[in-house]
Amino acid sequence: MIALTTSLAAAIGTVIVRYLKLGHSLLQFTGCQLFTGGVLLILLSIVWYLPTSSRILPL
Amino acid sequence: MGQNLSSTNASVSQKMHPVLRIGLLAYIVVTASACYVLILKGLESAPPLAFAGARTILGGLSLILFSVLSGQRVLPERRLWGWLPLVALTATTLTFGSMFLSPGYAGAGLASILGNAQPLFIVVIGFFALGERLSRWQTLALLVGLIGVLIIISPTLAGGNSGLFVGR
C-alpha cells in the first residue's frame, strides 16, 4: 500500500498541476511546493520518530 | 480541458529526433528505477521521512536559488498560492514520504515497480477529473499496465504476502 501511495499521490499532484496551467510560474511553483512538502516531511519525521528514537535528522 | 493525451505534448515531442526521444525516455526510466536502490542504500544511515524531507528541501531551495540567480521572481503568481499546500502535500510529502518508506517494507524492486505506476493513475484520474480522452491503443496499454499491477499485488490481496501492504 505504501508503494502504491507513491504512484497515487504523485498522479493526483500531477493532475492538479496540469489543471493549474502553471505557465511562467512553473519553476517558482515547483521550488516552493518542494520546499513546503520537504518541511512537512521533516515535521512528520519528528512526530513519527520522537517517541522512539533520538535519531531524527539524517546526520 | 477535453483534449486528447496523445496530442498534449505533441509539439514538444515531434521536434525531437526519435533516437533522442527514446534516449530521453530510457534515461527517465533508468534514473527513476535506480533511485529506489540508492534510497535503500541511504536508509542504512538515515530515517526515511527526514531523508526524503532533506532531499526535497534541497531540491526546492535549488530551484528557488536558480530563480533568483536568473533574475526571475521568487514566488509564483498569487492565484497559485492557495494551491501550494495541496500540491506540496500530494506531489511531495505523500509521494516522497511513501517513496522513501516503501523500499524498507516491500524491497527496492517491488517498490520501484509500484511506485512508477504513476502514469497509469494519471491517465485514469485525468480521464475523470480533466475529461482527457484516450485513443484505442492508449486504452489497451492502460489495461495491460493495470493488469500487470494487479498481478504484482495479487499475492497480497490473496493474503499470501502481507509484507507488501504492512511491512515485513
PDB file of C-alpha atoms in Angstrom:
ATOM      1  CA  MET A   1       0.000   0.000   0.000  1.00  0.00           C
ATOM      2  CA  ILE A   2       2.857   2.368   0.844  1.00  0.00           C
ATOM      3  CA  ALA A   3       4.462   1.704  -2.563  1.00  0.00           C
ATOM      4  CA  LEU A   4       1.148   2.284  -4.339  1.00  0.00           C
ATOM      5  CA  THR A   5       0.657   5.540  -2.403  1.00  0.00           C
ATOM      6  CA  THR A   6       3.767   6.878  -4.170  1.00  0.00           C
ATOM      7  CA  SER A   7       2.122   6.474  -7.565  1.00  0.00           C
ATOM      8  CA  LEU A   8      -1.337   7.560  -6.494  1.00  0.00           C
ATOM      9  CA  ALA A   9      -0.231  10.724  -4.671  1.00  0.00           C
ATOM     10  CA  ALA A  10       2.156  11.678  -7.478  1.00  0.00           C
ATOM     11  CA  ALA A  11      -0.624  11.157 -10.025  1.00  0.00           C
ATOM     12  CA  ILE A  12      -3.049  13.354  -8.065  1.00  0.00           C
ATOM     13  CA  GLY A  13      -0.367  16.048  -7.726  1.00  0.00           C
ATOM     14  CA  THR A  14       0.426  15.867 -11.439  1.00  0.00           C
ATOM     15  CA  VAL A  15      -3.238  16.179 -12.445  1.00  0.00           C
ATOM     16  CA  ILE A  16      -3.675  19.222 -10.138  1.00  0.00           C
ATOM     17  CA  VAL A  17      -0.552  20.839 -11.620  1.00  0.00           C
ATOM     18  CA  ARG A  18      -1.854  20.130 -15.104  1.00  0.00           C
ATOM     19  CA  TYR A  19      -5.199  21.685 -14.205  1.00  0.00           C
ATOM     20  CA  LEU A  20      -3.474  24.817 -12.813  1.00  0.00           C
ATOM     21  CA  LYS A  21      -1.611  25.567 -16.078  1.00  0.00           C
ATOM     22  CA  LEU A  22       1.456  26.991 -14.338  1.00  0.00           C
ATOM     23  CA  GLY A  23       2.912  28.721 -17.381  1.00  0.00           C
ATOM     24  CA  HIS A  24       5.693  31.120 -16.393  1.00  0.00           C
ATOM     25  CA  SER A  25       5.339  30.212 -12.691  1.00  0.00           C
ATOM     26  CA  LEU A  26       6.431  26.603 -13.271  1.00  0.00           C
ATOM     27  CA  LEU A  27       9.905  26.993 -11.757  1.00  0.00           C
ATOM     28  CA  GLN A  28       8.778  29.082  -8.779  1.00  0.00           C
ATOM     29  CA  PHE A  29       5.746  26.900  -8.015  1.00  0.00           C
ATOM     30  CA  THR A  30       7.821  23.702  -8.213  1.00  0.00           C
ATOM     31  CA  GLY A  31      10.528  25.141  -5.959  1.00  0.00           C
ATOM     32  CA  CYS A  32       8.056  26.436  -3.378  1.00  0.00           C
ATOM     33  CA  GLN A  33       5.952  23.259  -3.293  1.00  0.00           C
ATOM     34  CA  LEU A  34       9.080  21.064  -2.983  1.00  0.00           C
ATOM     35  CA  PHE A  35      10.332  23.215  -0.111  1.00  0.00           C
ATOM     36  CA  THR A  36       6.910  23.246   1.635  1.00  0.00           C
ATOM     37  CA  GLY A  37       6.490  19.494   1.166  1.00  0.00           C
ATOM     38  CA  GLY A  38      10.011  18.915   2.479  1.00  0.00           C
ATOM     39  CA  VAL A  39       9.323  20.935   5.624  1.00  0.00           C
ATOM     40  CA  LEU A  40       6.139  18.881   6.144  1.00  0.00           C
ATOM     41  CA  LEU A  41       8.199  15.694   5.781  1.00  0.00           C
ATOM     42  CA  ILE A  42      10.725  16.827   8.402  1.00  0.00           C
ATOM     43  CA  LEU A  43       7.865  17.723  10.787  1.00  0.00           C
ATOM     44  CA  LEU A  44       6.253  14.346  10.091  1.00  0.00           C
ATOM     45  CA  SER A  45       9.571  12.642  10.781  1.00  0.00           C
ATOM     46  CA  ILE A  46       9.871  14.415  14.128  1.00  0.00           C
ATOM     47  CA  VAL A  47       6.325  13.362  15.115  1.00  0.00           C
ATOM     48  CA  TRP A  48       6.947   9.798  13.855  1.00  0.00           C
ATOM     49  CA  TYR A  49      10.331   9.157  15.445  1.00  0.00           C
ATOM     50  CA  LEU A  50      10.374  11.393  18.503  1.00  0.00           C
ATOM     51  CA  PRO A  51       8.676   8.898  20.845  1.00  0.00           C
ATOM     52  CA  THR A  52      11.007   6.034  19.869  1.00  0.00           C
ATOM     53  CA  SER A  53      14.309   7.450  18.759  1.00  0.00           C
ATOM     54  CA  SER A  54      16.667  10.355  19.206  1.00  0.00           C
ATOM     55  CA  ARG A  55      17.782   9.981  15.561  1.00  0.00           C
ATOM     56  CA  ILE A  56      15.534  12.353  13.626  1.00  0.00           C
ATOM     57  CA  LEU A  57      17.708  14.188  11.146  1.00  0.00           C
ATOM     58  CA  PRO A  58      19.778  12.344   8.525  1.00  0.00           C
ATOM     59  CA  LEU A  59      23.102  13.265  10.105  1.00  0.00           C
TER      60      LEU A  59
ATOM     61  CA  MET B   1      -9.887  20.541 -20.933  1.00  0.00           C
ATOM     62  CA  GLY B   2     -11.199  17.778 -23.182  1.00  0.00           C
ATOM     63  CA  GLN B   3      -8.009  17.266 -25.111  1.00  0.00           C
ATOM     64  CA  ASN B   4      -6.500  14.011 -26.267  1.00  0.00           C
ATOM     65  CA  LEU B   5      -3.476  12.897 -24.245  1.00  0.00           C
ATOM     66  CA  SER B   6      -1.621  11.903 -27.391  1.00  0.00           C
ATOM     67  CA  SER B   7      -1.754  15.459 -28.741  1.00  0.00           C
ATOM     68  CA  THR B   8      -0.929  17.168 -25.435  1.00  0.00           C
ATOM     69  CA  ASN B   9       2.837  17.163 -25.735  1.00  0.00           C
ATOM     70  CA  ALA B  10       2.931  16.547 -29.449  1.00  0.00           C
ATOM     71  CA  SER B  11       4.572  19.852 -30.315  1.00  0.00           C
ATOM     72  CA  VAL B  12       7.472  19.181 -27.948  1.00  0.00           C
ATOM     73  CA  SER B  13       7.994  15.505 -28.744  1.00  0.00           C
ATOM     74  CA  GLN B  14       7.610  15.914 -32.524  1.00  0.00           C
ATOM     75  CA  LYS B  15      10.509  18.360 -32.618  1.00  0.00           C
ATOM     76  CA  MET B  16      12.810  15.755 -31.064  1.00  0.00           C
ATOM     77  CA  HIS B  17      14.791  13.245 -33.085  1.00  0.00           C
ATOM     78  CA  PRO B  18      13.314   9.732 -32.495  1.00  0.00           C
ATOM     79  CA  VAL B  19      16.632   8.425 -31.141  1.00  0.00           C
ATOM     80  CA  LEU B  20      16.858  11.373 -28.745  1.00  0.00           C
ATOM     81  CA  ARG B  21      13.243  10.812 -27.666  1.00  0.00           C
ATOM     82  CA  ILE B  22      13.858   7.121 -26.915  1.00  0.00           C
ATOM     83  CA  GLY B  23      17.143   8.005 -25.191  1.00  0.00           C
ATOM     84  CA  LEU B  24      15.358  10.566 -23.001  1.00  0.00           C
ATOM     85  CA  LEU B  25      12.663   8.045 -22.060  1.00  0.00           C
ATOM     86  CA  ALA B  26      15.295   5.413 -21.278  1.00  0.00           C
ATOM     87  CA  TYR B  27      17.167   7.943 -19.131  1.00  0.00           C
ATOM     88  CA  ILE B  28      13.986   8.718 -17.137  1.00  0.00           C
ATOM     89  CA  VAL B  29      13.244   5.003 -16.632  1.00  0.00           C
ATOM     90  CA  VAL B  30      16.820   4.198 -15.549  1.00  0.00           C
ATOM     91  CA  THR B  31      17.146   7.124 -13.121  1.00  0.00           C
ATOM     92  CA  ALA B  32      13.653   6.593 -11.674  1.00  0.00           C
ATOM     93  CA  SER B  33      14.416   2.905 -11.093  1.00  0.00           C
ATOM     94  CA  ALA B  34      17.962   3.408  -9.790  1.00  0.00           C
ATOM     95  CA  CYS B  35      16.562   5.939  -7.332  1.00  0.00           C
ATOM     96  CA  TYR B  36      14.977   3.148  -5.246  1.00  0.00           C
ATOM     97  CA  VAL B  37      18.215   1.208  -4.967  1.00  0.00           C
ATOM     98  CA  LEU B  38      20.005   4.375  -3.828  1.00  0.00           C
ATOM     99  CA  ILE B  39      17.219   5.141  -1.340  1.00  0.00           C
ATOM    100  CA  LEU B  40      17.549   1.626   0.112  1.00  0.00           C
ATOM    101  CA  LYS B  41      21.292   2.195   0.485  1.00  0.00           C
ATOM    102  CA  GLY B  42      20.760   5.603   2.089  1.00  0.00           C
ATOM    103  CA  LEU B  43      18.226   4.225   4.555  1.00  0.00           C
ATOM    104  CA  GLU B  44      21.087   2.354   6.241  1.00  0.00           C
ATOM    105  CA  SER B  45      22.209   5.663   7.720  1.00  0.00           C
ATOM    106  CA  ALA B  46      19.142   7.944   7.697  1.00  0.00           C
ATOM    107  CA  PRO B  47      15.499   7.807   8.823  1.00  0.00           C
ATOM    108  CA  PRO B  48      13.250   7.630   5.698  1.00  0.00           C
ATOM    109  CA  LEU B  49      10.986  10.651   6.211  1.00  0.00           C
ATOM    110  CA  ALA B  50      13.797  13.019   7.225  1.00  0.00           C
ATOM    111  CA  PHE B  51      15.912  11.682   4.345  1.00  0.00           C
ATOM    112  CA  ALA B  52      13.034  12.434   1.946  1.00  0.00           C
ATOM    113  CA  GLY B  53      12.498  15.854   3.539  1.00  0.00           C
ATOM    114  CA  ALA B  54      16.172  16.769   3.238  1.00  0.00           C
ATOM    115  CA  ARG B  55      16.156  15.770  -0.419  1.00  0.00           C
ATOM    116  CA  THR B  56      13.041  17.765  -1.334  1.00  0.00           C
ATOM    117  CA  ILE B  57      14.063  20.857   0.673  1.00  0.00           C
ATOM    118  CA  LEU B  58      17.416  20.791  -1.109  1.00  0.00           C
ATOM    119  CA  GLY B  59      15.662  20.416  -4.470  1.00  0.00           C
ATOM    120  CA  GLY B  60      13.190  23.199  -3.708  1.00  0.00           C
ATOM    121  CA  LEU B  61      15.880  25.570  -2.499  1.00  0.00           C
ATOM    122  CA  SER B  62      17.968  24.843  -5.597  1.00  0.00           C
ATOM    123  CA  LEU B  63      15.061  25.826  -7.852  1.00  0.00           C
ATOM    124  CA  ILE B  64      14.344  28.975  -5.825  1.00  0.00           C
ATOM    125  CA  LEU B  65      18.049  29.875  -5.927  1.00  0.00           C
ATOM    126  CA  PHE B  66      18.066  29.312  -9.688  1.00  0.00           C
ATOM    127  CA  SER B  67      15.080  31.680 -10.000  1.00  0.00           C
ATOM    128  CA  VAL B  68      16.921  34.352  -8.005  1.00  0.00           C
ATOM    129  CA  LEU B  69      20.197  33.953  -9.901  1.00  0.00           C
ATOM    130  CA  SER B  70      18.473  34.035 -13.293  1.00  0.00           C
ATOM    131  CA  GLY B  71      16.695  37.269 -12.387  1.00  0.00           C
ATOM    132  CA  GLN B  72      13.222  35.766 -12.213  1.00  0.00           C
ATOM    133  CA  ARG B  73      10.729  36.339  -9.413  1.00  0.00           C
ATOM    134  CA  VAL B  74      10.994  34.014  -6.390  1.00  0.00           C
ATOM    135  CA  LEU B  75       7.306  33.374  -5.707  1.00  0.00           C
ATOM    136  CA  PRO B  76       4.727  32.002  -8.155  1.00  0.00           C
ATOM    137  CA  GLU B  77       1.709  34.057  -9.286  1.00  0.00           C
ATOM    138  CA  ARG B  78      -0.689  34.992  -6.479  1.00  0.00           C
ATOM    139  CA  ARG B  79      -3.557  32.899  -7.963  1.00  0.00           C
ATOM    140  CA  LEU B  80      -1.435  29.769  -7.300  1.00  0.00           C
ATOM    141  CA  TRP B  81      -0.639  30.401  -3.620  1.00  0.00           C
ATOM    142  CA  GLY B  82      -3.808  28.701  -2.346  1.00  0.00           C
ATOM    143  CA  TRP B  83      -2.946  25.541  -4.284  1.00  0.00           C
ATOM    144  CA  LEU B  84       0.595  25.341  -2.907  1.00  0.00           C
ATOM    145  CA  PRO B  85      -0.190  23.390   0.330  1.00  0.00           C
ATOM    146  CA  LEU B  86      -2.375  20.831  -1.511  1.00  0.00           C
ATOM    147  CA  VAL B  87       0.224  20.185  -4.226  1.00  0.00           C
ATOM    148  CA  ALA B  88       3.021  20.113  -1.629  1.00  0.00           C
ATOM    149  CA  LEU B  89       1.069  17.518   0.372  1.00  0.00           C
ATOM    150  CA  THR B  90       0.254  15.241  -2.573  1.00  0.00           C
ATOM    151  CA  ALA B  91       3.132  15.700  -5.024  1.00  0.00           C
ATOM    152  CA  THR B  92       5.876  15.990  -2.404  1.00  0.00           C
ATOM    153  CA  THR B  93       5.003  14.929   1.159  1.00  0.00           C
ATOM    154  CA  LEU B  94       2.897  11.846   0.373  1.00  0.00           C
ATOM    155  CA  THR B  95       4.810  10.925  -2.789  1.00  0.00           C
ATOM    156  CA  PHE B  96       8.344  11.227  -1.419  1.00  0.00           C
ATOM    157  CA  GLY B  97       7.375  10.078   2.082  1.00  0.00           C
ATOM    158  CA  SER B  98       5.952   6.813   0.762  1.00  0.00           C
ATOM    159  CA  MET B  99       8.735   6.543  -1.831  1.00  0.00           C
ATOM    160  CA  PHE B 100      11.380   6.587   0.904  1.00  0.00           C
ATOM    161  CA  LEU B 101       9.375   4.347   3.254  1.00  0.00           C
ATOM    162  CA  SER B 102       8.400   1.681   0.705  1.00  0.00           C
ATOM    163  CA  PRO B 103      11.814   0.101  -0.109  1.00  0.00           C
ATOM    164  CA  GLY B 104      12.218  -0.734   3.570  1.00  0.00           C
ATOM    165  CA  TYR B 105       8.909  -2.602   3.547  1.00  0.00           C
ATOM    166  CA  ALA B 106       8.494  -4.040   0.063  1.00  0.00           C
ATOM    167  CA  GLY B 107      12.104  -4.125  -1.212  1.00  0.00           C
ATOM    168  CA  ALA B 108      13.651  -1.881  -3.873  1.00  0.00           C
ATOM    169  CA  GLY B 109      12.403  -3.903  -6.887  1.00  0.00           C
ATOM    170  CA  LEU B 110       8.741  -4.142  -5.941  1.00  0.00           C
ATOM    171  CA  ALA B 111       8.645  -0.586  -4.567  1.00  0.00           C
ATOM    172  CA  SER B 112      10.156   0.668  -7.831  1.00  0.00           C
ATOM    173  CA  ILE B 113       7.553  -1.113  -9.974  1.00  0.00           C
ATOM    174  CA  LEU B 114       4.562   0.017  -7.920  1.00  0.00           C
ATOM    175  CA  GLY B 115       5.999   3.475  -7.301  1.00  0.00           C
ATOM    176  CA  ASN B 116       6.466   4.037 -11.002  1.00  0.00           C
ATOM    177  CA  ALA B 117       2.901   3.018 -11.884  1.00  0.00           C
ATOM    178  CA  GLN B 118       2.140   6.745 -11.701  1.00  0.00           C
ATOM    179  CA  PRO B 119       1.374   7.198 -15.461  1.00  0.00           C
ATOM    180  CA  LEU B 120      -1.411   4.613 -15.218  1.00  0.00           C
ATOM    181  CA  PHE B 121      -3.093   6.530 -12.398  1.00  0.00           C
ATOM    182  CA  ILE B 122      -2.566   9.876 -14.133  1.00  0.00           C
ATOM    183  CA  VAL B 123      -4.425   8.581 -17.182  1.00  0.00           C
ATOM    184  CA  VAL B 124      -7.360   7.324 -15.079  1.00  0.00           C
ATOM    185  CA  ILE B 125      -7.567  10.468 -12.884  1.00  0.00           C
ATOM    186  CA  GLY B 126      -7.042  12.722 -15.917  1.00  0.00           C
ATOM    187  CA  PHE B 127      -9.909  10.974 -17.701  1.00  0.00           C
ATOM    188  CA  PHE B 128     -12.358  11.547 -14.833  1.00  0.00           C
ATOM    189  CA  ALA B 129     -11.089  14.889 -13.464  1.00  0.00           C
ATOM    190  CA  LEU B 130      -9.975  16.716 -16.616  1.00  0.00           C
ATOM    191  CA  GLY B 131     -12.039  14.911 -19.253  1.00  0.00           C
ATOM    192  CA  GLU B 132      -8.930  13.842 -21.169  1.00  0.00           C
ATOM    193  CA  ARG B 133      -9.716  11.234 -23.798  1.00  0.00           C
ATOM    194  CA  LEU B 134      -7.701   8.164 -24.714  1.00  0.00           C
ATOM    195  CA  SER B 135      -7.031   6.538 -28.054  1.00  0.00           C
ATOM    196  CA  ARG B 136      -7.756   2.832 -28.518  1.00  0.00           C
ATOM    197  CA  TRP B 137      -4.057   1.939 -28.185  1.00  0.00           C
ATOM    198  CA  GLN B 138      -3.668   4.034 -25.060  1.00  0.00           C
ATOM    199  CA  THR B 139      -6.702   2.336 -23.508  1.00  0.00           C
ATOM    200  CA  LEU B 140      -5.219  -1.057 -24.349  1.00  0.00           C
ATOM    201  CA  ALA B 141      -1.833  -0.035 -22.872  1.00  0.00           C
ATOM    202  CA  LEU B 142      -3.567   1.234 -19.740  1.00  0.00           C
ATOM    203  CA  LEU B 143      -5.460  -2.052 -19.298  1.00  0.00           C
ATOM    204  CA  VAL B 144      -2.275  -4.108 -19.785  1.00  0.00           C
ATOM    205  CA  GLY B 145      -0.486  -1.914 -17.230  1.00  0.00           C
ATOM    206  CA  LEU B 146      -3.274  -2.147 -14.671  1.00  0.00           C
ATOM    207  CA  ILE B 147      -3.463  -5.936 -15.124  1.00  0.00           C
ATOM    208  CA  GLY B 148       0.308  -6.044 -14.517  1.00  0.00           C
ATOM    209  CA  VAL B 149      -0.060  -4.088 -11.267  1.00  0.00           C
ATOM    210  CA  LEU B 150      -2.902  -6.391 -10.191  1.00  0.00           C
ATOM    211  CA  ILE B 151      -0.735  -9.465 -10.892  1.00  0.00           C
ATOM    212  CA  ILE B 152       2.084  -7.982  -8.805  1.00  0.00           C
ATOM    213  CA  ILE B 153      -0.142  -7.203  -5.816  1.00  0.00           C
ATOM    214  CA  SER B 154      -2.330 -10.307  -6.150  1.00  0.00           C
ATOM    215  CA  PRO B 155      -0.340 -12.349  -3.564  1.00  0.00           C
ATOM    216  CA  THR B 156      -1.036  -9.592  -1.064  1.00  0.00           C
ATOM    217  CA  LEU B 157      -4.707  -9.379  -1.989  1.00  0.00           C
ATOM    218  CA  ALA B 158      -4.917 -13.145  -1.546  1.00  0.00           C
ATOM    219  CA  GLY B 159      -3.288 -12.829   1.867  1.00  0.00           C
ATOM    220  CA  GLY B 160      -0.121 -14.649   0.848  1.00  0.00           C
ATOM    221  CA  ASN B 161       2.317 -11.787   1.318  1.00  0.00           C
ATOM    222  CA  SER B 162       1.160  -9.225   3.793  1.00  0.00           C
ATOM    223  CA  GLY B 163       4.628  -7.656   3.732  1.00  0.00           C
ATOM    224  CA  LEU B 164       3.749  -5.561   0.689  1.00  0.00           C
ATOM    225  CA  PHE B 165       0.985  -3.721   2.497  1.00  0.00           C
ATOM    226  CA  VAL B 166       2.035  -3.607   6.098  1.00  0.00           C
ATOM    227  CA  GLY B 167       5.747  -4.370   6.102  1.00  0.00           C
ATOM    228  CA  ARG B 168       7.961  -7.324   6.776  1.00  0.00           C
TER     229      ARG B 168
END
